[in-house]
């Protein structure tokens, strides 16, 4: 190949690297931002793209060029390549440049991570518990009974502080719109912070392969006005006040939702469509004792065609009142 061709090729590769880098930062890779810190995390990704895409283009182009330029010219072409010795200058260049880039990116990420993890004033503390295959969110309720919810309801503009743990295997709590993610591990409590500044409903995803129902372990972050959140807390975790007469009695439908039953079971009355466990639309005819056993000792009897994967700790995580209310609810709606 003539030298002039190589120069044209080199210019072409540089142009391609610039265009590809420009294009990579034009693409909107991430979902809507809901917290101010997200912007900084996205900037880290932009820095990563800018520092890696040009190298990708240049290296792939060099490989392609060599494949064509130095190809053997037939079956009888068994010539050795020209003998050559290393180049100290070149080796210093290709060691020092990447080292500086990696150190720079490391420091930049560290600074942003420090800001993400910084303690904020007036934090709302929320407990996050992962189990196969649902998240439960626990709220302190100034002296009163704790609120347990399957929906992560939070007030807008208030810094949130999550304490994350698991009852069984490792899960990972991820809020894509807030860019934050942290593992939930049994016996360990890990912290996570972000401040939602946009109203709306956003997905919460388990992002650690945790068993057969991993893909169904999705719930909702619901960012509401602070006033609405206050009412939700005052109502014990409901947007509308409990109907008079029902006060003091556990609500089976609410427990069905907050215990995460819907991620594995189908129950039309609760809009649940899980298929990992047997349908509950036909269990209304069972006795209270039978239903209770199926909840607290799920492996005692396994419906044929299903796996013994239901957590066996509902006898510990739900109170007796809760269990009774849940059984009664299933008897009412399960037929
Ligand atoms: Cu829990 Cu995946």
Short mmCIF file of C-alpha atoms and ligand atoms in Angstrom, two decimals:
data_model
loop_
_atom_site.label_atom_id
_atom_site.label_comp_id
_atom_site.label_asym_id
_atom_site.label_seq_id
_atom_site.Cartn_x
_atom_site.Cartn_y
_atom_site.Cartn_z
CA UNK A 1 0.00 0.00 0.00
CA UNK A 2 1.30 3.43 -0.92
CA UNK A 3 2.14 5.92 1.84
CA UNK A 4 -0.43 8.40 0.50
CA UNK A 5 -3.12 5.72 0.89
CA UNK A 6 -2.06 5.12 4.47
CA UNK A 7 -2.29 8.82 5.27
CA UNK A 8 -5.80 8.98 3.79
CA UNK A 9 -6.71 5.86 5.82
CA UNK A 10 -5.32 7.37 8.99
CA UNK A 11 -7.29 10.58 8.52
CA UNK A 12 -10.40 8.48 7.86
CA UNK A 13 -9.93 6.59 11.14
CA UNK A 14 -9.45 9.81 13.11
CA UNK A 15 -12.60 11.28 11.54
CA UNK A 16 -14.51 8.06 12.29
CA UNK A 17 -13.31 8.11 15.92
CA UNK A 18 -14.46 11.69 16.35
CA UNK A 19 -17.85 11.03 14.71
CA UNK A 20 -18.43 7.81 16.72
CA UNK A 21 -17.57 9.58 19.99
CA UNK A 22 -19.86 12.47 19.12
CA UNK A 23 -22.67 10.02 18.24
CA UNK A 24 -22.18 8.01 21.43
CA UNK A 25 -22.79 11.04 23.61
CA UNK A 26 -25.83 12.12 21.55
CA UNK A 27 -27.67 8.89 22.32
CA UNK A 28 -29.99 9.09 25.30
CA UNK A 29 -28.82 5.95 27.12
CA UNK A 30 -30.72 6.37 30.35
CA UNK A 31 -34.31 6.73 31.59
CA UNK A 32 -35.69 10.04 32.87
CA UNK A 33 -33.74 11.67 35.70
CA UNK A 34 -35.64 12.06 38.97
CA UNK A 35 -32.92 13.19 41.35
CA UNK A 36 -30.34 15.99 41.00
CA UNK A 37 -27.40 13.66 41.71
CA UNK A 38 -28.36 11.57 38.65
CA UNK A 39 -26.99 14.27 36.35
CA UNK A 40 -23.55 13.83 37.88
CA UNK A 41 -23.70 10.06 37.46
CA UNK A 42 -24.67 10.50 33.82
CA UNK A 43 -21.71 12.87 33.38
CA UNK A 44 -19.40 10.09 34.60
CA UNK A 45 -20.85 7.84 31.89
CA UNK A 46 -20.28 10.56 29.30
CA UNK A 47 -16.64 10.83 30.42
CA UNK A 48 -16.33 7.05 30.11
CA UNK A 49 -17.73 7.14 26.57
CA UNK A 50 -15.45 9.98 25.50
CA UNK A 51 -12.39 8.18 26.84
CA UNK A 52 -13.22 4.71 25.49
CA UNK A 53 -15.02 5.08 22.12
CA UNK A 54 -12.02 6.63 20.28
CA UNK A 55 -9.75 3.80 21.44
CA UNK A 56 -12.33 1.23 20.36
CA UNK A 57 -12.56 2.73 16.86
CA UNK A 58 -8.78 3.11 16.46
CA UNK A 59 -7.99 -0.42 17.70
CA UNK A 60 -10.67 -2.09 15.57
CA UNK A 61 -9.51 -0.09 12.53
CA UNK A 62 -5.88 -1.13 13.16
CA UNK A 63 -6.89 -4.80 13.39
CA UNK A 64 -8.94 -4.53 10.18
CA UNK A 65 -6.08 -2.79 8.39
CA UNK A 66 -3.56 -5.45 9.43
CA UNK A 67 -5.86 -8.28 8.43
CA UNK A 68 -6.04 -6.93 4.90
CA UNK A 69 -2.54 -5.48 4.54
CA UNK A 70 -0.53 -8.38 5.91
CA UNK A 71 -2.64 -11.24 4.64
CA UNK A 72 -0.81 -14.31 3.29
CA UNK A 73 -1.01 -14.33 -0.50
CA UNK A 74 -1.71 -18.00 -1.14
CA UNK A 75 -1.11 -21.53 0.19
CA UNK A 76 2.61 -21.43 -0.63
CA UNK A 77 3.21 -18.12 1.15
CA UNK A 78 5.17 -19.27 4.18
CA UNK A 79 7.46 -16.28 4.55
CA UNK A 80 8.33 -15.16 8.06
CA UNK A 81 7.62 -11.58 9.02
CA UNK A 82 10.40 -9.02 9.17
CA UNK A 83 12.34 -9.50 12.43
CA UNK A 84 11.83 -6.51 14.74
CA UNK A 85 12.75 -5.39 18.23
CA UNK A 86 10.54 -3.61 20.74
CA UNK A 87 10.29 0.13 20.92
CA UNK A 88 10.83 1.59 24.39
CA UNK A 89 9.37 4.95 23.35
CA UNK A 90 6.17 3.36 22.05
CA UNK A 91 5.81 1.17 25.14
CA UNK A 92 6.16 4.17 27.44
CA UNK A 93 3.51 6.05 25.45
CA UNK A 94 0.97 3.23 25.49
CA UNK A 95 1.49 2.62 29.20
CA UNK A 96 1.50 6.20 30.43
CA UNK A 97 -1.53 7.49 28.46
CA UNK A 98 -4.01 4.77 29.54
CA UNK A 99 -2.70 4.94 33.13
CA UNK A 100 -3.36 8.67 33.28
CA UNK A 101 -6.85 8.21 31.77
CA UNK A 102 -7.78 5.46 34.24
CA UNK A 103 -6.45 7.42 37.24
CA UNK A 104 -8.34 10.53 36.09
CA UNK A 105 -11.61 8.60 35.67
CA UNK A 106 -11.05 6.94 39.06
CA UNK A 107 -10.66 10.27 40.83
CA UNK A 108 -13.65 11.76 39.02
CA UNK A 109 -15.87 8.74 39.95
CA UNK A 110 -14.66 8.90 43.54
CA UNK A 111 -15.64 12.57 43.84
CA UNK A 112 -19.14 11.84 42.45
CA UNK A 113 -19.55 8.74 44.66
CA UNK A 114 -18.63 10.84 47.68
CA UNK A 115 -21.43 13.28 46.82
CA UNK A 116 -23.95 10.46 46.28
CA UNK A 117 -23.17 8.92 49.65
CA UNK A 118 -23.04 12.20 51.63
CA UNK A 119 -25.44 12.45 54.57
CA UNK A 120 -28.31 14.85 53.91
CA UNK A 121 -30.36 16.96 56.33
CA UNK A 122 -33.82 15.72 57.39
CA UNK A 123 -33.47 12.27 55.85
CA UNK A 124 -36.51 9.99 55.69
CA UNK A 125 -35.42 6.55 56.88
CA UNK A 126 -36.86 3.59 55.02
CA UNK A 127 -36.05 -0.08 55.52
CA UNK A 128 -35.80 -2.19 52.37
CA UNK A 129 -36.14 -5.96 52.73
CA UNK A 130 -35.64 -8.27 49.77
CA UNK A 131 -36.86 -11.84 49.70
CA UNK A 132 -37.76 -14.34 47.01
CA UNK A 133 -39.48 -12.64 45.15
CA UNK A 134 -40.60 -9.30 46.48
CA UNK A 135 -39.42 -6.10 48.15
CA UNK A 136 -40.97 -4.85 51.35
CA UNK A 137 -40.55 -1.24 52.49
CA UNK A 138 -40.70 -0.44 56.19
CA UNK A 139 -41.36 3.03 57.53
CA UNK A 140 -40.79 4.25 61.06
CA UNK A 141 -44.04 5.78 62.24
CA UNK A 142 -43.19 7.97 65.26
CA UNK A 143 -44.13 5.60 68.07
CA UNK A 144 -47.04 3.93 66.28
CA UNK A 145 -46.86 0.56 64.56
CA UNK A 146 -44.43 0.41 61.65
CA UNK A 147 -45.85 0.81 58.17
CA UNK A 148 -45.07 -2.03 55.79
CA UNK A 149 -45.67 -1.45 52.10
CA UNK A 150 -45.05 -3.17 48.81
CA UNK A 151 -45.05 0.17 47.03
CA UNK A 152 -42.20 2.55 47.82
CA UNK A 153 -44.19 5.71 48.54
CA UNK A 154 -41.98 8.74 49.18
CA UNK A 155 -42.43 12.51 49.42
CA UNK A 156 -40.98 14.75 46.73
CA UNK A 157 -37.83 16.75 47.54
CA UNK A 158 -37.06 14.94 50.79
CA UNK A 159 -33.68 13.17 51.07
CA UNK A 160 -34.19 9.43 51.46
CA UNK A 161 -32.00 7.09 53.44
CA UNK A 162 -32.48 3.37 52.77
CA UNK A 163 -31.25 0.53 54.98
CA UNK A 164 -31.19 -2.49 52.72
CA UNK A 165 -31.11 -6.15 53.69
CA UNK A 166 -32.37 -9.57 52.60
CA UNK A 167 -34.17 -12.46 54.27
CA UNK A 168 -32.71 -15.14 52.02
CA UNK A 169 -30.40 -14.96 49.01
CA UNK A 170 -28.64 -11.89 47.60
CA UNK A 171 -30.92 -9.45 45.81
CA UNK A 172 -30.06 -6.01 44.46
CA UNK A 173 -32.20 -2.93 44.96
CA UNK A 174 -32.15 -0.77 41.84
CA UNK A 175 -34.01 2.42 40.97
CA UNK A 176 -32.98 3.07 37.34
CA UNK A 177 -34.46 6.56 37.23
CA UNK A 178 -32.36 7.58 40.24
CA UNK A 179 -29.33 5.68 38.87
CA UNK A 180 -28.65 4.08 42.27
CA UNK A 181 -28.29 0.37 42.99
CA UNK A 182 -27.16 -1.65 45.98
CA UNK A 183 -27.03 -5.32 46.94
CA UNK A 184 -29.36 -6.71 49.61
CA UNK A 185 -27.56 -9.38 51.61
CA UNK A 186 -28.83 -11.49 54.49
CA UNK A 187 -27.31 -10.47 57.83
CA UNK A 188 -25.90 -7.23 56.42
CA UNK A 189 -27.54 -3.81 56.31
CA UNK A 190 -26.30 -1.56 53.51
CA UNK A 191 -27.11 2.14 53.14
CA UNK A 192 -28.28 4.01 50.03
CA UNK A 193 -29.34 7.61 49.49
CA UNK A 194 -31.10 9.71 46.90
CA UNK A 195 -33.50 12.64 46.80
CA UNK A 196 -36.41 12.37 44.34
CA UNK A 197 -37.35 15.77 42.93
CA UNK A 198 -39.95 14.64 40.36
CA UNK A 199 -43.45 13.36 41.01
CA UNK A 200 -44.54 10.12 39.40
CA UNK A 201 -44.27 6.36 39.38
CA UNK A 202 -40.97 4.70 38.51
CA UNK A 203 -39.82 1.08 38.39
CA UNK A 204 -37.85 -0.65 41.14
CA UNK A 205 -35.96 -3.66 39.84
CA UNK A 206 -34.14 -6.55 41.46
CA UNK A 207 -30.89 -6.70 39.55
CA UNK A 208 -29.25 -9.76 41.08
CA UNK A 209 -30.22 -13.19 39.73
CA UNK A 210 -31.96 -14.50 42.85
CA UNK A 211 -33.92 -17.53 41.69
CA UNK A 212 -36.71 -18.60 39.41
CA UNK A 213 -38.86 -15.53 40.14
CA UNK A 214 -36.05 -12.97 39.74
CA UNK A 215 -37.62 -11.40 36.65
CA UNK A 216 -40.91 -10.83 38.48
CA UNK A 217 -39.25 -9.01 41.36
CA UNK A 218 -40.31 -5.58 40.13
CA UNK A 219 -42.16 -2.99 42.14
CA UNK A 220 -42.96 0.70 42.06
CA UNK A 221 -41.47 3.88 43.44
CA UNK A 222 -44.28 6.39 43.88
CA UNK A 223 -43.09 9.98 44.44
CA UNK A 224 -45.96 12.07 45.82
CA UNK A 225 -46.44 15.60 47.20
CA UNK A 226 -45.25 15.89 50.84
CA UNK A 227 -48.83 16.60 51.99
CA UNK A 228 -50.09 13.43 50.33
CA UNK A 229 -47.26 11.46 51.92
CA UNK A 230 -48.20 12.79 55.36
CA UNK A 231 -51.76 11.55 54.85
CA UNK A 232 -50.49 8.19 53.59
CA UNK A 233 -48.46 7.78 56.79
CA UNK A 234 -51.34 8.97 58.98
CA UNK A 235 -53.58 6.35 57.32
CA UNK A 236 -51.06 3.65 58.14
CA UNK A 237 -49.83 3.28 54.58
CA UNK A 238 -52.97 3.96 52.55
CA UNK A 239 -53.99 6.91 50.41
CA UNK A 240 -57.57 6.79 51.60
CA UNK A 241 -58.57 6.43 55.25
CA UNK A 242 -59.72 2.96 56.32
CA UNK A 243 -63.50 2.54 56.28
CA UNK A 244 -65.12 3.11 59.68
CA UNK A 245 -65.92 -0.13 61.47
CA UNK A 246 -62.84 -1.82 60.04
CA UNK A 247 -60.55 0.08 62.41
CA UNK A 248 -58.22 -2.05 64.47
CA UNK A 249 -58.63 -5.09 62.24
CA UNK A 250 -55.87 -6.17 59.93
CA UNK A 251 -56.72 -5.75 56.24
CA UNK A 252 -56.17 -9.00 54.32
CA UNK A 253 -56.03 -7.31 50.92
CA UNK A 254 -53.34 -4.91 52.13
CA UNK A 255 -51.31 -7.74 53.61
CA UNK A 256 -51.63 -9.73 50.37
CA UNK A 257 -50.13 -6.72 48.58
CA UNK A 258 -47.43 -5.80 51.11
CA UNK A 259 -46.19 -9.35 51.67
CA UNK A 260 -45.47 -9.65 47.96
CA UNK A 261 -47.85 -12.57 47.29
CA UNK A 262 -48.76 -11.07 43.91
CA UNK A 263 -45.29 -11.60 42.45
CA UNK A 264 -45.82 -15.37 42.45
CA UNK A 265 -49.56 -16.03 42.65
CA UNK A 266 -52.59 -15.23 40.55
CA UNK A 267 -55.57 -13.71 42.37
CA UNK A 268 -58.06 -11.82 40.25
CA UNK A 269 -59.48 -9.85 43.20
CA UNK A 270 -56.03 -8.39 43.84
CA UNK A 271 -55.08 -7.93 40.16
CA UNK A 272 -52.32 -10.43 40.79
CA UNK A 273 -51.11 -12.47 37.82
CA UNK A 274 -48.04 -14.32 39.10
CA UNK A 275 -47.54 -17.82 37.74
CA UNK A 276 -44.62 -19.16 39.81
CA UNK A 277 -47.01 -20.48 42.45
CA UNK A 278 -50.46 -22.02 42.17
CA UNK A 279 -53.45 -19.77 41.51
CA UNK A 280 -55.29 -18.54 44.59
CA UNK A 281 -58.54 -18.00 42.69
CA UNK A 282 -59.70 -21.48 43.68
CA UNK A 283 -58.52 -21.80 47.29
CA UNK A 284 -61.60 -20.19 48.90
CA UNK A 285 -63.06 -23.58 49.74
CA UNK A 286 -60.12 -24.63 51.90
CA UNK A 287 -60.32 -24.53 55.69
CA UNK A 288 -58.53 -21.84 57.66
CA UNK A 289 -56.10 -24.44 58.99
CA UNK A 290 -55.24 -25.69 55.49
CA UNK A 291 -54.67 -22.17 54.15
CA UNK A 292 -52.62 -21.17 57.19
CA UNK A 293 -50.42 -24.22 56.75
CA UNK A 294 -49.85 -23.39 53.09
CA UNK A 295 -48.68 -19.91 54.10
CA UNK A 296 -46.44 -20.67 57.07
CA UNK A 297 -45.29 -24.16 56.02
CA UNK A 298 -45.32 -23.80 52.25
CA UNK A 299 -43.27 -26.91 51.66
CA UNK A 300 -45.51 -29.27 53.63
CA UNK A 301 -47.68 -29.85 50.54
CA UNK A 302 -46.57 -28.86 47.07
CA UNK A 303 -49.16 -28.56 44.32
CA UNK A 304 -47.97 -30.79 41.48
CA UNK A 305 -46.26 -28.89 38.69
CA UNK A 306 -44.81 -26.24 41.02
CA UNK A 307 -41.41 -25.87 42.66
CA UNK A 308 -40.89 -25.65 46.45
CA UNK A 309 -39.67 -22.05 46.27
CA UNK A 310 -42.06 -20.13 48.52
CA UNK A 311 -40.28 -18.45 51.46
CA UNK A 312 -40.99 -20.40 54.65
CA UNK A 313 -40.70 -17.39 56.93
CA UNK A 314 -44.15 -15.78 56.67
CA UNK A 315 -44.92 -17.25 60.09
CA UNK A 316 -42.19 -14.96 61.44
CA UNK A 317 -42.57 -11.90 59.24
CA UNK A 318 -46.37 -11.63 59.57
CA UNK A 319 -48.18 -11.27 62.90
CA UNK A 320 -50.90 -13.70 63.92
CA UNK A 321 -53.56 -11.05 63.21
CA UNK A 322 -52.06 -10.48 59.78
CA UNK A 323 -52.07 -14.20 59.00
CA UNK A 324 -55.67 -14.60 60.14
CA UNK A 325 -56.75 -11.61 58.06
CA UNK A 326 -54.89 -12.99 55.04
CA UNK A 327 -56.52 -16.41 55.39
CA UNK A 328 -59.96 -14.83 55.77
CA UNK A 329 -59.34 -12.64 52.73
CA UNK A 330 -58.33 -15.65 50.60
CA UNK A 331 -61.44 -17.52 51.69
CA UNK A 332 -63.62 -14.56 50.68
CA UNK A 333 -62.11 -13.75 47.31
CA UNK A 334 -60.65 -17.11 46.32
CA UNK A 335 -63.80 -18.58 44.83
CU1 LIG B 1 -34.37 -10.71 43.85
CU2 LIG B 1 -33.47 -10.97 41.62
#
